[in-house]
Tab-separated table of C-alpha atoms and ligand atoms in Angstrom:
chain	number	residue	atom	x	y	z
G	858	MET	CA	-7.602	113.010	64.718
G	859	ILE	CA	-6.099	110.165	66.753
G	860	ALA	CA	-3.849	109.128	63.873
G	861	GLU	CA	-2.636	112.726	63.428
G	862	ILE	CA	-1.920	113.105	67.126
G	863	SER	CA	0.009	109.817	67.095
G	864	SER	CA	1.984	110.941	64.097
G	865	GLN	CA	3.017	114.252	65.702
G	866	LEU	CA	3.974	112.485	68.955
G	867	ALA	CA	6.051	109.922	67.056
G	868	GLY	CA	8.314	112.746	65.870
G	869	ASN	CA	9.593	112.914	69.443
G	870	GLY	CA	9.600	109.180	70.233
G	871	LEU	CA	6.305	109.468	72.108
G	872	ILE	CA	3.232	107.261	71.773
G	873	LEU	CA	-0.432	107.455	72.701
G	874	ARG	CA	-0.850	105.092	75.634
G	875	GLY	CA	-4.646	104.864	75.372
G	876	GLY	CA	-7.477	106.988	76.627
G	877	PHE	CA	-11.036	107.061	77.832
G	878	ALA	CA	-14.027	109.325	78.444
G	879	PHE	CA	-14.701	110.296	82.047
G	880	ALA	CA	-17.998	109.057	83.434
G	881	PRO	CA	-20.702	111.658	84.104
G	882	GLY	CA	-20.257	113.045	87.619
G	883	GLU	CA	-16.777	111.546	87.970
G	884	ASP	CA	-14.101	113.570	89.781
G	885	ALA	CA	-12.325	114.549	86.540
G	886	PRO	CA	-9.993	117.518	85.929
G	887	ALA	CA	-11.796	120.805	85.275
G	888	ASP	CA	-13.542	121.031	81.881
G	889	ALA	CA	-12.295	117.601	80.805
G	890	GLN	CA	-14.575	115.068	79.238
G	891	SER	CA	-11.898	112.712	77.986
G	892	VAL	CA	-8.187	112.001	78.338
G	893	LEU	CA	-5.448	110.603	76.129
G	894	LEU	CA	-2.313	109.406	77.893
G	895	VAL	CA	1.069	110.162	76.333
G	896	GLY	CA	4.283	108.349	77.146
G	897	HIS	CA	6.919	106.005	75.847
G	898	GLY	CA	7.735	102.318	75.756
G	899	GLY	CA	11.452	101.609	76.029
G	900	PRO	CA	14.055	104.333	75.470
G	901	SER	CA	12.395	105.875	72.386
G	902	ILE	CA	12.330	109.457	73.658
G	903	TRP	CA	15.955	109.537	74.705
G	904	PRO	CA	17.666	110.597	71.433
G	905	HIS	CA	15.052	113.344	70.878
G	906	PHE	CA	15.427	114.624	74.420
G	907	GLU	CA	19.247	114.574	74.206
G	908	VAL	CA	19.254	116.674	71.017
G	909	TRP	CA	16.884	119.207	72.611
G	910	ARG	CA	18.890	119.288	75.819
G	911	GLU	CA	22.094	120.233	74.037
G	912	ARG	CA	20.417	123.522	73.063
G	913	GLN	CA	19.351	124.341	76.640
G	914	PRO	CA	21.285	126.081	79.436
G	915	PRO	CA	23.292	123.395	81.286
G	916	ASN	CA	21.688	124.241	84.650
G	917	LEU	CA	18.073	124.070	83.379
G	918	ALA	CA	15.875	122.700	86.188
G	919	ASP	CA	13.762	119.582	85.527
G	920	PRO	CA	14.815	119.257	81.890
G	921	LEU	CA	12.779	116.133	81.074
G	922	ASP	CA	9.593	117.676	82.492
G	923	THR	CA	10.338	120.894	80.589
G	924	TRP	CA	10.891	119.012	77.312
G	925	SER	CA	7.761	116.925	77.851
G	926	ARG	CA	5.621	119.974	78.583
G	927	GLU	CA	7.007	121.706	75.499
G	928	VAL	CA	6.459	118.921	72.982
G	929	ILE	CA	3.144	117.680	74.406
G	930	GLY	CA	1.988	121.290	74.793
G	931	GLU	CA	2.528	121.809	71.052
G	932	VAL	CA	0.331	118.806	70.290
G	933	ALA	CA	-2.333	120.058	72.714
G	934	ALA	CA	-2.367	123.511	71.106
G	935	ARG	CA	-2.760	122.059	67.625
G	936	PHE	CA	-5.601	119.691	68.538
G	937	GLY	CA	-7.583	121.849	70.987
G	938	ALA	CA	-6.594	119.949	74.130
G	939	ARG	CA	-5.129	120.976	77.498
G	940	ALA	CA	-1.806	119.328	78.332
G	941	VAL	CA	-1.077	118.130	81.866
G	942	SER	CA	2.047	116.554	83.334
G	943	PRO	CA	2.632	113.743	85.864
G	944	SER	CA	4.627	116.325	87.853
G	945	ASP	CA	1.794	118.892	88.064
G	946	ARG	CA	0.640	119.602	91.634
G	947	PRO	CA	-1.626	118.410	93.052
G	948	TYR	CA	-0.628	115.127	91.460
G	949	LEU	CA	-3.037	113.770	88.892
G	950	PRO	CA	-3.776	110.015	89.136
G	951	PHE	CA	-1.668	108.924	86.172
G	952	GLN	CA	-1.317	105.321	87.258
G	953	GLN	CA	-5.045	104.989	87.867
G	954	TRP	CA	-5.676	106.477	84.422
G	955	ALA	CA	-3.131	104.068	82.926
G	956	LYS	CA	-4.749	101.039	84.538
G	957	ARG	CA	-8.030	102.131	83.035
G	958	ALA	CA	-6.680	103.064	79.609
G	959	GLU	CA	-4.294	100.165	79.142
G	960	GLY	CA	-5.562	97.467	81.510
G	961	LEU	CA	-2.152	97.268	83.185
G	962	LYS	CA	-1.552	95.990	86.722
G	963	PRO	CA	1.245	96.957	89.112
G	964	SER	CA	4.404	94.890	89.487
G	965	PRO	CA	5.586	94.228	93.045
G	966	LEU	CA	7.704	97.396	92.599
G	967	GLY	CA	4.623	99.573	92.050
G	968	ILE	CA	5.659	100.314	88.476
G	969	LEU	CA	2.926	99.086	86.128
G	970	MET	CA	3.882	95.925	84.239
G	971	HIS	CA	3.489	96.196	80.473
G	972	PRO	CA	3.145	93.018	78.365
G	973	GLU	CA	5.613	94.307	75.754
G	974	PHE	CA	7.743	96.932	77.525
G	975	GLY	CA	7.949	95.236	80.927
G	976	LEU	CA	9.067	97.792	83.525
G	977	TRP	CA	10.651	100.028	80.865
G	978	HIS	CA	7.957	102.578	80.116
G	979	ALA	CA	6.529	105.783	81.592
G	980	TYR	CA	3.990	108.545	81.125
G	981	ARG	CA	5.143	112.002	80.072
G	982	GLY	CA	1.814	113.798	79.959
G	983	ALA	CA	-1.835	113.650	79.040
G	984	LEU	CA	-4.149	115.518	76.697
G	985	LEU	CA	-7.453	116.602	78.242
G	986	PHE	CA	-10.341	117.308	75.892
G	987	ALA	CA	-13.569	119.198	76.611
G	988	THR	CA	-15.319	116.733	74.284
G	989	SER	CA	-14.346	113.326	72.933
G	990	PRO	CA	-11.820	113.612	70.095
G	991	ASP	CA	-12.699	111.955	66.788
G	992	GLY	CA	-11.446	108.401	66.858
G	993	LEU	CA	-11.426	107.999	70.641
G	994	GLU	CA	-13.647	104.949	70.303
G	995	GLN	CA	-10.878	103.243	68.297
G	996	ILE	CA	-8.540	103.224	71.261
G	997	ILE	CA	-11.065	102.458	73.966
G	998	ALA	CA	-11.091	98.752	73.162
G	999	VAL	CA	-11.368	96.692	76.334
G	1000	ARG	CA	-7.892	95.489	77.160
G	1001	THR	CA	-6.938	92.596	79.372
G	1002	PRO	CA	-3.239	92.178	78.641
G	1003	ILE	CA	-1.388	89.297	80.210
G	1004	HIS	CA	0.086	90.271	83.592
G	1005	LEU	CA	3.586	88.808	83.402
G	1006	CYS	CA	4.160	89.042	87.174
G	1007	ASP	CA	1.456	86.425	87.804
G	1008	GLY	CA	3.604	83.689	86.311
G	1009	CYS	CA	6.996	84.924	87.450
G	1010	ASP	CA	8.763	82.377	89.637
G	1011	GLY	CA	10.866	83.773	92.441
G	1012	LYS	CA	10.076	87.397	91.599
G	1013	PRO	CA	13.740	88.436	91.253
G	1014	CYS	CA	12.766	92.119	91.367
G	1015	LEU	CA	12.176	91.695	95.109
G	1016	ASN	CA	15.595	90.194	95.827
G	1017	ALA	CA	18.223	92.369	94.170
G	1018	CYS	CA	18.256	95.591	96.204
G	1019	PRO	CA	21.224	95.767	98.598
G	1020	VAL	CA	19.039	97.373	101.302
G	1021	ASP	CA	15.755	95.560	100.566
G	1022	ALA	CA	14.005	98.849	99.860
G	1023	TYR	CA	11.240	97.074	97.936
G	1024	SER	CA	9.303	94.397	99.763
G	1025	ARG	CA	5.809	92.969	99.746
G	1026	ASP	CA	4.959	95.792	102.200
G	1027	GLY	CA	5.805	98.476	99.643
G	1028	PHE	CA	8.692	100.785	98.839
G	1029	ASP	CA	10.900	102.169	101.630
G	1030	HIS	CA	11.697	105.488	99.957
G	1031	GLN	CA	13.980	106.730	102.753
G	1032	ALA	CA	16.051	103.518	102.887
G	1033	CYS	CA	16.551	103.723	99.116
G	1034	LEU	CA	17.509	107.410	99.205
G	1035	LYS	CA	19.957	106.883	102.065
G	1036	HIS	CA	21.685	104.084	100.163
G	1037	VAL	CA	21.859	105.734	96.746
G	1038	ARG	CA	23.306	108.899	98.273
G	1039	SER	CA	26.000	106.939	100.125
G	1040	PRO	CA	29.310	105.841	98.567
G	1041	ALA	CA	27.961	102.275	98.406
G	1042	GLY	CA	25.028	103.458	96.297
G	1043	ILE	CA	27.115	104.672	93.385
G	1044	ARG	CA	26.186	101.596	91.301
G	1045	CYS	CA	22.466	102.407	91.679
G	1046	MET	CA	23.180	106.020	90.727
G	1047	ASP	CA	25.268	105.127	87.696
G	1048	GLN	CA	23.481	102.027	86.386
G	1049	GLY	CA	19.951	102.253	87.753
G	1050	CYS	CA	17.877	100.372	90.282
G	1051	PHE	CA	19.015	96.746	90.785
G	1052	ASP	CA	15.466	95.584	91.504
G	1053	ARG	CA	14.064	97.119	88.323
G	1054	ASN	CA	16.955	95.718	86.305
G	1055	ALA	CA	16.468	92.241	87.810
G	1056	CYS	CA	13.189	91.760	85.948
G	1057	PRO	CA	13.853	89.276	83.143
G	1058	TYR	CA	11.256	90.690	80.760
G	1059	ALA	CA	11.596	93.216	77.938
G	1060	ASP	CA	15.369	93.293	77.835
G	1061	ALA	CA	15.238	94.890	74.372
G	1062	HIS	CA	13.389	97.874	75.864
G	1063	ARG	CA	15.690	98.428	78.835
G	1064	TYR	CA	16.817	102.064	79.204
G	1065	SER	CA	20.493	102.718	78.499
G	1066	PRO	CA	22.836	103.243	81.482
G	1067	ALA	CA	22.922	106.968	80.603
G	1068	GLN	CA	19.136	107.253	80.716
G	1069	GLN	CA	18.932	105.240	83.931
G	1070	ALA	CA	21.606	107.424	85.533
G	1071	PHE	CA	19.653	110.528	84.483
G	1072	HIS	CA	16.456	109.227	86.136
G	1073	MET	CA	18.318	108.230	89.285
G	1074	ARG	CA	19.816	111.716	89.615
G	1075	ALA	CA	16.365	113.242	89.217
G	1076	PHE	CA	14.999	110.828	91.824
G	1077	ALA	CA	17.840	111.393	94.318
G	1078	PRO	CA	19.460	114.796	93.731
G	1079	ARG	CA	22.451	115.350	95.987
W	263	B12	C1	5.201	110.896	94.087
W	263	B12	C2	5.759	109.909	93.090
W	263	B12	C3	6.801	109.088	93.508
W	263	B12	C4	7.293	109.083	94.926
W	263	B12	C5	6.317	108.243	95.775
W	263	B12	C6	6.213	108.847	97.168
W	263	B12	C7	5.010	108.317	97.931
W	263	B12	N1	5.298	107.616	98.973
W	263	B12	O1	3.879	108.522	97.500
W	263	B12	C8	8.714	108.492	94.801
W	263	B12	C9	9.737	109.638	94.782
W	263	B12	C10	9.130	107.461	95.817
W	263	B12	C11	8.658	107.884	93.405
W	263	B12	C12	9.676	107.111	92.915
W	263	B12	C13	9.703	106.566	91.657
W	263	B12	N2	8.717	106.686	90.719
W	263	B12	CO1	7.211	107.724	90.947
W	263	B12	N3	5.739	109.022	90.884
W	263	B12	C14	5.251	109.812	91.774
W	263	B12	C15	4.150	110.684	91.120
W	263	B12	C16	4.803	112.001	90.667
W	263	B12	C17	2.912	110.996	91.936
W	263	B12	C18	2.237	109.758	92.599
W	263	B12	C19	0.889	110.185	93.161
W	263	B12	O2	0.764	110.413	94.357
W	263	B12	N4	-0.106	110.364	92.282
W	263	B12	C20	-1.416	110.826	92.685
W	263	B12	C21	-2.353	109.637	92.931
W	263	B12	C22	-3.761	110.131	93.288
W	263	B12	O3	-2.435	108.926	91.671
W	263	B12	P1	-2.301	107.344	91.568
W	263	B12	O4	-2.290	106.981	90.124
W	263	B12	O5	-3.305	106.685	92.413
W	263	B12	O6	-0.871	107.181	92.236
W	263	B12	C23	-0.502	106.044	92.981
W	263	B12	C24	0.833	105.477	92.531
W	263	B12	O7	1.711	106.491	92.132
W	263	B12	C25	1.285	104.686	93.747
W	263	B12	N5	2.679	104.871	94.215
W	263	B12	C26	2.959	105.385	95.401
W	263	B12	N6	4.253	105.325	95.634
W	263	B12	C27	4.831	104.796	94.572
W	263	B12	C28	6.162	104.510	94.329
W	263	B12	C29	6.534	103.962	93.125
W	263	B12	C30	7.923	103.599	92.909
W	263	B12	C31	5.535	103.741	92.126
W	263	B12	C32	5.927	103.253	90.791
W	263	B12	C33	4.190	104.016	92.421
W	263	B12	C34	3.847	104.520	93.648
W	263	B12	O8	0.453	105.169	94.820
W	263	B12	C35	-0.179	106.364	94.397
W	263	B12	C36	-1.352	106.642	95.264
W	263	B12	O9	-2.342	105.594	95.103
W	263	B12	C37	3.761	109.776	89.900
W	263	B12	C38	3.124	110.548	88.729
W	263	B12	C39	1.625	110.769	88.978
W	263	B12	N7	1.148	111.975	88.748
W	263	B12	O10	0.908	109.857	89.389
W	263	B12	C40	5.109	109.111	89.587
W	263	B12	C41	5.133	107.708	88.992
W	263	B12	C42	4.154	106.833	89.740
W	263	B12	N8	6.495	107.258	89.299
W	263	B12	C43	7.015	106.538	88.379
W	263	B12	C44	8.304	105.949	88.430
W	263	B12	C45	8.780	105.225	87.183
W	263	B12	C46	9.080	106.024	89.580
W	263	B12	C47	10.460	105.376	89.754
W	263	B12	C48	10.388	103.865	89.606
W	263	B12	C49	11.481	105.880	88.727
W	263	B12	C50	11.870	107.298	88.795
W	263	B12	N9	10.946	108.260	88.721
W	263	B12	O11	13.024	107.544	88.889
W	263	B12	C51	10.891	105.802	91.174
W	263	B12	C52	11.294	104.636	92.081
W	263	B12	C53	12.652	104.848	92.639
W	263	B12	C54	13.610	103.746	92.341
W	263	B12	N10	14.195	103.192	93.343
W	263	B12	O12	13.828	103.422	91.197
W	263	B12	C55	6.091	106.407	87.184
W	263	B12	C56	5.487	105.015	87.070
W	263	B12	C57	5.375	104.595	85.614
W	263	B12	C58	4.923	103.198	85.449
W	263	B12	N11	5.480	102.571	84.429
W	263	B12	O13	4.115	102.692	86.174
W	263	B12	C59	5.056	107.567	87.427
W	263	B12	C60	3.634	107.306	86.936
W	263	B12	C61	5.666	108.833	86.729
W	263	B12	C62	5.741	108.777	85.227
W	263	B12	N12	6.249	109.860	84.674
W	263	B12	O14	5.404	107.859	84.533
W	263	B12	N13	7.542	108.268	92.726
W	264	SF4	S1	10.685	90.195	88.189
W	264	SF4	FE1	8.754	89.060	87.929
W	264	SF4	S2	7.381	89.883	89.534
W	264	SF4	FE2	9.084	91.324	89.291
W	264	SF4	S3	8.366	92.849	87.827
W	264	SF4	FE3	9.451	91.286	86.636
W	264	SF4	S4	7.855	89.829	86.029
W	264	SF4	FE4	6.989	91.074	87.675
W	265	SF4	S1	17.757	102.283	93.561
W	265	SF4	FE1	19.183	100.917	94.669
W	265	SF4	S2	18.671	101.253	96.843
W	265	SF4	FE2	16.951	102.075	95.662
W	265	SF4	S3	15.475	100.391	95.510
W	265	SF4	FE3	16.764	100.258	93.682
W	265	SF4	S4	18.436	98.861	94.219
W	265	SF4	FE4	17.451	99.514	96.143
């Protein structure tokens, strides 16, 4: 079943990001015994999303969430799962699930650092199963990927923001928003976050300027 799910997801540039079975008595979502995380590494979803978006009304709210729910919902329906989204309220602990499923650790920016995709990856949904899907054991392998940030001299991601919104104390959301909405913040809006782009790893997986601008507009609508 895992291979078939992966194959259907691949048709939209999505990948299975790992999964696990919840422990007995754990505070898991209702009726869920196991979870498979769905997302992308690099810009692989972008062409699929762009084609879909051209067929939608131009003022559609939250288009990427809508697309993700649609395509992951189709996979869930076919394989007897319940689809959930990182945007569902109350928020589900996607990063905690990802640390568990993929063994990833956070970068100084909070974004999880991936050994292949660097900072250029995200989660678009998850499939919750009332049992464990066939093949789950194949993707539960214990993972201890290298954490690239450990050996990164100078940590350039902490030194590129014009208003020092990211620091070792965390992310100053309001300082970032104020800057990106000001005339001086147009470069962040059009080309993406300087701190994220300062990371030297995974250049081949960097999102295009168009995709970065899309995410920035979703993050800081005017
Ligand atoms: C709310 C939220 C934010 C808020 C944080 C507000 C706050 N002070 O809590 C804001 C708006 C700041 C934010 C910003 C961004 N976010 Co955000 N965010 C979320 C969201 C929807 C919920 C977080 C949460 O509370 N979860 C519930 C708790 C129980 O689960 P958790 O796993 O323990 O969550 C922890 C982390 O999210 C962490 N955290 C808290 N603040 C922030 C801020 C950032 C930047 C990150 C990465 C993590 C992080 O603390 C949470 C509590 O322990 C998650 C999706 C999700 N459902 O988790 C995405 C998520 C964490 N965000 C993500 C991303 C990529 C970003 C951005 C970098 C890019 C973007 N979306 O445009 C921006 C940063 C802006 C920039 N300058 O570039 C990704 C991270 C993916 C990864 N590779 O690790 C997620 C998982 C969404 C996704 N679809 O993949 N985010
Ligand atoms: S610049 Fe260095 S510390 Fe920052 S995210 Fe990249 S590897 Fe990690
Ligand atoms: S988007 Fe711009 S202002 Fe916000 S953290 Fe990144 S570089 Fe700083």
